[in-house]
Structure formats: C-alpha cells, structure tokens
GROMACS .gro file of C-alpha atoms in nm:
model
  300
    1MET     CA    1 -13.548   6.470  10.824
    2LEU     CA    2 -13.315   6.207  10.788
    3PRO     CA    3 -13.294   5.998  11.089
    4VAL     CA    4 -12.960   6.020  11.329
    5PHE     CA    5 -12.770   5.726  11.168
    6MET     CA    6 -12.825   5.852  10.812
    7GLU     CA    7 -12.705   6.184  10.895
    8ASN     CA    8 -12.332   6.006  11.057
    9GLN     CA    9 -12.253   5.758  10.770
   10LEU     CA   10 -12.333   6.059  10.522
   11SER     CA   11 -12.089   6.326  10.707
   12PHE     CA   12 -11.845   5.991  10.766
   13LEU     CA   13 -11.839   5.937  10.355
   14GLY     CA   14 -11.780   6.358  10.322
   15ALA     CA   15 -11.517   6.273  10.563
   16ILE     CA   16 -11.364   5.935  10.355
   17LEU     CA   17 -11.402   6.133  10.027
   18LEU     CA   18 -11.198   6.451  10.118
   19PHE     CA   19 -10.912   6.265  10.249
   20VAL     CA   20 -10.902   6.021   9.898
   21ILE     CA   21 -10.930   6.374   9.708
   22SER     CA   22 -10.682   6.614   9.937
   23PHE     CA   23 -10.407   6.269   9.904
   24LEU     CA   24 -10.494   6.217   9.513
   25SER     CA   25 -10.447   6.571   9.408
   26PRO     CA   26 -10.062   6.606   9.421
   27VAL     CA   27  -9.966   6.349   9.242
   28TYR     CA   28 -10.180   6.408   8.983
   29VAL     CA   29 -10.062   6.732   8.964
   30SER     CA   30  -9.706   6.640   9.002
   31GLY     CA   31  -9.820   6.304   8.740
   32GLN     CA   32  -9.903   6.655   8.511
   33VAL     CA   33  -9.599   6.887   8.558
   34ASP     CA   34  -9.357   6.513   8.462
   35SER     CA   35  -9.532   6.512   8.138
   36LEU     CA   36  -9.485   6.897   8.037
   37ILE     CA   37  -9.153   6.867   8.154
   38ASP     CA   38  -9.019   6.521   7.974
   39ASP     CA   39  -9.283   6.712   7.684
   40GLU     CA   40  -9.055   7.051   7.669
   41TYR     CA   41  -8.711   6.848   7.749
   42ASP     CA   42  -8.850   6.595   7.420
   43ARG     CA   43  -8.902   6.934   7.224
   44TYR     CA   44  -8.552   7.073   7.281
   45LYS     CA   45  -8.391   6.703   7.175
   46ASN     CA   46  -8.539   6.657   6.881
   47ARG     CA   47  -8.472   6.983   6.752
   48GLY     CA   48  -8.135   6.932   6.813
   49ASP     CA   49  -8.052   6.639   6.696
   50ALA     CA   50  -8.269   6.730   6.373
   51HIS     CA   51  -7.976   7.007   6.315
   52PHE     CA   52  -7.766   6.787   6.393
   53ARG     CA   53  -7.832   6.529   6.083
   54GLN     CA   54  -7.799   6.797   5.865
   55GLY     CA   55  -7.484   6.912   5.960
   56SER     CA   56  -7.645   7.254   6.135
   57TYR     CA   57  -7.413   7.193   6.416
   58LEU     CA   58  -7.457   7.551   6.596
   59GLU     CA   59  -7.840   7.548   6.625
   60ALA     CA   60  -7.784   7.156   6.740
   61ARG     CA   61  -7.570   7.350   6.985
   62ARG     CA   62  -7.817   7.588   7.120
   63HIS     CA   63  -8.120   7.307   7.109
   64TYR     CA   64  -7.882   7.133   7.305
   65GLN     CA   65  -7.830   7.331   7.546
   66SER     CA   66  -8.156   7.432   7.616
   67CYS     CA   67  -8.253   7.051   7.697
   68LEU     CA   68  -7.992   7.087   8.024
   69GLU     CA   69  -8.184   7.417   8.107
   70VAL     CA   70  -8.523   7.151   8.125
   71PRO     CA   71  -8.541   7.105   8.519
   72GLY     CA   72  -8.429   6.766   8.600
   73PHE     CA   73  -8.186   6.714   8.313
   74GLU     CA   74  -7.952   7.028   8.421
   75ALA     CA   75  -7.687   6.680   8.442
   76ASN     CA   76  -7.777   6.474   8.139
   77PRO     CA   77  -7.434   6.310   7.996
   78TRP     CA   78  -7.528   6.242   7.659
   79ILE     CA   79  -7.650   6.641   7.655
   80LYS     CA   80  -7.347   6.648   7.786
   81SER     CA   81  -7.122   6.471   7.526
   82ARG     CA   82  -7.390   6.622   7.232
   83ILE     CA   83  -7.253   6.947   7.321
   84GLU     CA   84  -6.983   6.885   7.295
   85TYR     CA   85  -6.940   6.704   6.990
   86CYS     CA   86  -7.125   7.071   6.819
   87SER     CA   87  -6.838   7.223   6.940
   88LYS     CA   88  -6.570   6.944   6.788
   89TYR     CA   89  -6.802   6.916   6.445
   90GLN     CA   90  -6.800   7.292   6.438
   91VAL     CA   91  -6.451   7.348   6.407
   92ILE     CA   92  -6.406   7.160   6.164
   93ARG     CA   93  -6.654   7.237   5.962
   94GLN     CA   94  -6.540   7.606   5.967
   95GLN     CA   95  -6.178   7.471   5.894
   96ALA     CA   96  -6.351   7.297   5.594
   97GLU     CA   97  -6.537   7.655   5.432
   98ASN     CA   98  -6.189   7.853   5.512
   99ALA     CA   99  -5.998   7.559   5.263
  100GLN     CA  100  -5.875   7.529   4.888
  101VAL     CA  101  -6.026   7.201   4.713
  102ALA     CA  102  -5.747   6.963   4.835
  103GLU     CA  103  -5.801   7.020   5.180
  104ALA     CA  104  -6.148   7.086   5.244
  105ILE     CA  105  -6.173   6.762   5.103
  106GLY     CA  106  -6.025   6.560   5.401
  107PHE     CA  107  -6.215   6.810   5.670
  108TYR     CA  108  -6.562   6.692   5.485
  109ARG     CA  109  -6.452   6.326   5.468
  110GLU     CA  110  -6.361   6.402   5.867
  111LEU     CA  111  -6.652   6.543   5.924
  112LEU     CA  112  -6.866   6.239   5.747
  113GLY     CA  113  -6.670   6.024   5.915
  114TYR     CA  114  -6.725   6.179   6.280
  115ASN     CA  115  -7.105   6.199   6.156
  116PRO     CA  116  -7.208   5.998   5.851
  117GLU     CA  117  -7.560   6.098   5.880
  118ASP     CA  118  -7.369   6.499   5.782
  119ALA     CA  119  -7.635   6.537   5.520
  120ASN     CA  120  -7.474   6.965   5.486
  121ALA     CA  121  -7.082   6.812   5.441
  122LYS     CA  122  -7.226   6.557   5.208
  123ASP     CA  123  -7.388   6.846   4.973
  124LYS     CA  124  -7.040   6.988   5.028
  125LEU     CA  125  -6.889   6.713   4.873
  126ILE     CA  126  -7.080   6.611   4.584
  127ALA     CA  127  -7.032   7.013   4.434
  128ILE     CA  128  -6.631   7.024   4.493
  129TYR     CA  129  -6.619   6.645   4.277
  130ASP     CA  130  -6.892   6.820   4.014
  131LYS     CA  131  -6.671   7.112   3.946
  132LYS     CA  132  -6.388   6.830   3.959
  133ALA     CA  133  -6.595   6.708   3.712
  134ASP     CA  134  -6.710   6.876   3.495
  135ASP     CA  135  -6.394   7.073   3.485
  136ALA     CA  136  -6.188   6.821   3.295
  137PHE     CA  137  -6.404   6.664   3.132
  138ASP     CA  138  -6.425   7.081   2.967
  139LEU     CA  139  -6.017   7.072   2.958
  140LYS     CA  140  -6.042   6.643   2.732
  141ARG     CA  141  -5.944   6.494   3.021
  142TYR     CA  142  -6.218   6.213   3.020
  143ARG     CA  143  -6.093   5.883   3.253
  144GLU     CA  144  -6.010   6.202   3.546
  145ALA     CA  145  -6.368   6.368   3.460
  146ILE     CA  146  -6.566   6.003   3.498
  147VAL     CA  147  -6.323   5.889   3.822
  148ASN     CA  148  -6.485   6.305   4.024
  149TYR     CA  149  -6.865   6.134   3.857
  150GLY     CA  150  -6.860   5.832   4.045
  151GLN     CA  151  -6.715   5.993   4.309
  152MET     CA  152  -6.995   6.200   4.395
  153LEU     CA  153  -7.192   5.905   4.400
  154LYS     CA  154  -7.047   5.836   4.747
  155TYR     CA  155  -7.265   6.087   4.840
  156THR     CA  156  -7.619   6.059   4.736
  157ALA     CA  157  -7.902   5.788   4.763
  158ASP     CA  158  -8.157   5.995   4.543
  159GLU     CA  159  -8.244   5.807   4.293
  160LYS     CA  160  -8.296   6.099   4.039
  161LYS     CA  161  -7.927   6.222   4.085
  162ILE     CA  162  -7.761   5.911   4.049
  163ASN     CA  163  -7.954   5.884   3.779
  164GLU     CA  164  -7.843   6.246   3.601
  165VAL     CA  165  -7.438   6.117   3.706
  166ASN     CA  166  -7.460   5.803   3.545
  167GLU     CA  167  -7.552   5.929   3.210
  168ARG     CA  168  -7.264   6.227   3.297
  169ILE     CA  169  -7.062   5.914   3.325
  170LYS     CA  170  -7.151   5.741   3.020
  171LYS     CA  171  -7.118   6.089   2.776
  172ALA     CA  172  -6.735   6.157   2.977
  173ASN     CA  173  -6.715   5.787   2.875
  174VAL     CA  174  -6.799   5.822   2.516
  175PHE     CA  175  -6.623   6.097   2.424
  176ARG     CA  176  -6.306   5.997   2.586
  177LEU     CA  177  -6.309   5.671   2.336
  178ASN     CA  178  -6.337   5.870   2.074
  179TYR     CA  179  -6.126   6.102   2.188
  180GLN     CA  180  -5.865   5.788   2.236
  181TYR     CA  181  -6.027   5.672   1.841
  182SER     CA  182  -5.890   6.033   1.729
  183LYS     CA  183  -5.500   6.053   1.893
  184LEU     CA  184  -5.522   5.650   1.756
  185GLN     CA  185  -5.575   5.745   1.434
  186ILE     CA  186  -5.392   6.084   1.381
  187ALA     CA  187  -5.083   5.817   1.492
  188ALA     CA  188  -5.171   5.542   1.242
  189GLY     CA  189  -5.227   5.816   0.985
  190VAL     CA  190  -4.885   5.991   1.083
  191VAL     CA  191  -4.695   5.569   1.147
  192ALA     CA  192  -4.857   5.606   0.753
  193ILE     CA  193  -4.687   5.875   0.563
  194GLY     CA  194  -4.386   5.823   0.773
  195ALA     CA  195  -4.285   5.417   0.633
  196GLY     CA  196  -4.417   5.529   0.331
  197THR     CA  197  -4.204   5.834   0.305
  198TYR     CA  198  -3.906   5.675   0.400
  199ALA     CA  199  -3.907   5.326   0.154
  200LEU     CA  200  -3.980   5.610  -0.113
  201LEU     CA  201  -3.675   5.723  -0.024
  202LEU     CA  202  -3.478   5.428  -0.008
  203ARG     CA  203  -3.625   5.321  -0.322
  204ASN     CA  204  -3.583   5.688  -0.503
  205ASP     CA  205  -3.224   5.707  -0.320
  206TYR     CA  206  -3.202   5.297  -0.488
  207GLN     CA  207  -3.273   5.466  -0.803
  208LYS     CA  208  -3.041   5.821  -0.810
  209LYS     CA  209  -2.794   5.579  -0.710
  210ARG     CA  210  -2.800   5.316  -0.963
  211ASN     CA  211  -2.852   5.563  -1.252
  212ALA     CA  212  -2.520   5.753  -1.191
  213LEU     CA  213  -2.392   5.350  -1.229
  214ASP     CA  214  -2.496   5.403  -1.594
  215ILE     CA  215  -2.395   5.720  -1.720
  216ILE     CA  216  -2.032   5.648  -1.541
  217SER     CA  217  -2.039   5.310  -1.643
  218ARG     CA  218  -2.096   5.403  -2.053
  219THR     CA  219  -1.877   5.719  -1.998
  220VAL     CA  220  -1.579   5.540  -1.912
  221ASP     CA  221  -1.655   5.168  -2.104
  222PRO     CA  222  -1.882   5.334  -2.461
  223GLU     CA  223  -1.815   4.988  -2.602
  224ASN     CA  224  -1.950   4.760  -2.317
  225ILE     CA  225  -1.731   4.530  -2.315
  226GLY     CA  226  -1.585   4.518  -1.952
  227LEU     CA  227  -1.267   4.739  -2.025
  228ILE     CA  228  -1.165   5.012  -1.853
  229GLU     CA  229  -0.842   5.175  -1.968
  230SER     CA  230  -0.815   5.525  -1.720
  231SER     CA  231  -0.722   5.459  -1.365
  232ASP     CA  232  -0.949   5.776  -1.268
  233GLY     CA  233  -1.257   5.578  -1.506
  234TYR     CA  234  -1.268   5.351  -1.286
  235ARG     CA  235  -1.205   5.470  -0.913
  236GLN     CA  236  -1.547   5.671  -1.013
  237TYR     CA  237  -1.679   5.359  -1.149
  238LYS     CA  238  -1.592   5.162  -0.857
  239GLU     CA  239  -1.781   5.466  -0.614
  240ALA     CA  240  -2.069   5.429  -0.817
  241TYR     CA  241  -2.065   5.067  -0.765
  242SER     CA  242  -2.007   5.102  -0.397
  243ASP     CA  243  -2.254   5.309  -0.367
  244VAL     CA  244  -2.545   5.098  -0.555
  245GLN     CA  245  -2.448   4.829  -0.347
  246SER     CA  246  -2.499   5.057  -0.003
  247ALA     CA  247  -2.798   5.139  -0.092
  248GLN     CA  248  -2.962   4.765  -0.253
  249ASN     CA  249  -2.823   4.678   0.087
  250LYS     CA  250  -3.158   4.900   0.243
  251ASN     CA  251  -3.376   4.677   0.030
  252GLY     CA  252  -3.490   4.543   0.348
  253TRP     CA  253  -3.558   4.846   0.531
  254PHE     CA  254  -3.787   4.999   0.228
  255LYS     CA  255  -3.911   4.624   0.206
  256ALA     CA  256  -4.024   4.687   0.682
  257GLY     CA  257  -4.149   5.061   0.519
  258VAL     CA  258  -4.402   4.970   0.299
  259GLY     CA  259  -4.499   4.685   0.512
  260VAL     CA  260  -4.528   4.942   0.806
  261ALA     CA  261  -4.724   5.205   0.566
  262VAL     CA  262  -4.969   4.975   0.468
  263ALA     CA  263  -5.010   4.785   0.805
  264ALA     CA  264  -5.110   5.169   0.953
  265THR     CA  265  -5.340   5.228   0.684
  266ILE     CA  266  -5.511   4.900   0.714
  267ALA     CA  267  -5.583   5.011   1.119
  268GLU     CA  268  -5.627   5.385   1.044
  269LEU     CA  269  -5.904   5.196   0.814
  270TYR     CA  270  -6.064   4.975   1.079
  271LEU     CA  271  -6.042   5.284   1.321
  272ILE     CA  272  -6.239   5.473   1.104
  273LEU     CA  273  -6.476   5.180   1.020
  274ASN     CA  274  -6.521   5.098   1.405
  275LYS     CA  275  -6.629   5.436   1.561
  276SER     CA  276  -6.954   5.437   1.486
  277LYS     CA  277  -6.985   5.087   1.721
  278LEU     CA  278  -6.901   5.259   2.029
  279SER     CA  279  -7.078   5.167   2.268
  280THR     CA  280  -7.277   5.465   2.488
  281SER     CA  281  -7.366   5.271   2.771
  282ALA     CA  282  -7.078   5.053   2.889
  283ILE     CA  283  -7.018   5.210   3.230
  284THR     CA  284  -7.256   5.260   3.516
  285TRP     CA  285  -7.203   5.350   3.919
  286ARG     CA  286  -7.372   5.311   4.225
  287PRO     CA  287  -7.378   5.376   4.581
  288SER     CA  288  -7.272   5.043   4.786
  289SER     CA  289  -7.490   4.877   4.997
  290ASP     CA  290  -7.317   5.007   5.297
  291SER     CA  291  -7.305   5.334   5.183
  292VAL     CA  292  -6.925   5.327   5.113
  293GLY     CA  293  -6.776   5.327   4.860
  294LEU     CA  294  -6.905   5.224   4.506
  295THR     CA  295  -7.073   4.963   4.262
  296ILE     CA  296  -6.919   4.926   3.926
  297GLY     CA  297  -7.119   4.741   3.649
  298TYR     CA  298  -7.023   4.717   3.310
  299ARG     CA  299  -7.360   4.640   3.059
  300PHE     CA  300  -7.246   4.459   2.668
   0.00000   0.00000   0.00000
C-alpha cells in the first residue's frame, strides 16, 4: 500500500497528463485534416496542369473546377483564372479544328502564343506542314517542300524527328537541284538547236541567192564581158545582186547564231558532266535555342 503523499503525486501527474492530451489532440487532428485537404488540392491541380500542357483544355478545366470544391480553396484566384483560360483556349482550339488549313494554322499559332507548351497544337501544326511538304514534293515544287519541312522543325524537340525531317529536306534539295539542272539542260539544248538552225537558215538563204545571181549572170552575160544588152536582163541582174548583198549583210547574225549554238552546246555538256557532283548534304535546319524560329546551316 502506497503512502498517501505518493498517491497524491500520482493523481496530480495523471491529471497533468490528461490535460496535455486533451489540449494537443485537436491540434494534431486538425493538422492531419489540413494535410489531407492540401494533398487533395495538389492532386487535382497537378492533373489540371498536366492536361493544360497537353492542350486538353476540357479535362484541365474539369480538374481545376474540382480544386474549387476542396474546402479552403473555393475562391482561389489562380485556379479561377486558369479555368477562364481553359474556356478561352478551348474555343480557339475548336475554331482551329473546324477551319480550313490556312486558317487552322493561324488558330494553332495563336494557341501557342498563349500556351507555348500546348503539345496538341504543336502536333497539329507538324501534321499540317508534313502534308503540305509531301504534296509539294509530289508536285515537284521542291523549294516549297523544303520550306514546309523547315516549318515542322519549329514545333518539335525530338531528335529522332529532327533527323528524319532533315533527311527529307536533304532529299528534296537534291531533287530540286536535279530538276533545275534538267530544265537548264533542256533550255541549253533548245537554245543550241534554235541558234544553230537560225544560222543554217541564214547560210542557206545566202547560198540560194548567190546561186540565183550566178544563173542570171550567165544568162544575161553569157560571154562574161560585163555587158548586159537587155534592159529586162539588167533589171533581173540588179534585183538578184541586191538580194545577195542583203543576205551577205546578215553575215554578222550568222556568226552570232553559230557562236550562241556553240556556247549553248558547251553549257549543256557542262551541266551533264557536273550533274553527278551535286551535294547530297548541303542544307540542314534545326530549331533555334529559344524555341522560336530555325537555325540554318550549310555544309560543303
């Protein structure tokens, strides 16, 4: 049996302990509740942020709306502004999906101006420019294809995609140069044939008129003494002689035609011989470091 003074001490300590427990319990429980509320808010917010970056504005708005239903966050101004952005951007996205290609490009670019992380808008623009580039390539509009392939690279940071597009740009550039060389070869050939034909016509015309003059000369002056007795014969001789002089005056054009034909032929041969030396790795495009625009490089 404990002494009375020890029983009194134990009773006193028990009372103090009971008081401490009764005082601290609500604080502990309240802290646990606050932690659970914060976790719930963060969960909805993080989901909303993920959908916002993806460009899924309806889903993002739904999760942000759930944030406002968490006790203590009913009037959160940041969440409310985020919900307004989602509603606005969803309208623009819907306009883009319903628009023709040219207008859709403008809408998707507008979205990226508001939300540079919008993955959905980037994917849509990549798909649009991919099709435009392929269509231009099929129509042999290689320069246009190269420009559109370059536009694709503004919206991707994926190295595999960048390398793939650069290979397509390289291929389009080679086709473009080959196509230009072919057109130059055809043009040079046409010039060579045209100039040569013109020179030949001038030469034949001169020779024909010279032969006509010789025939008339032998007819009106058979003795070749420089005397034409018939006035009609003199008229014929004079006309034939005038024709020969006129044709001879075109000798400069004949020489020019021959020169042009020779030069065009040499140019055509040069193009044929150098066509095989076309570079297959001239131009490369990469997204610039600030994610706006492109960096262009040239490698010899």
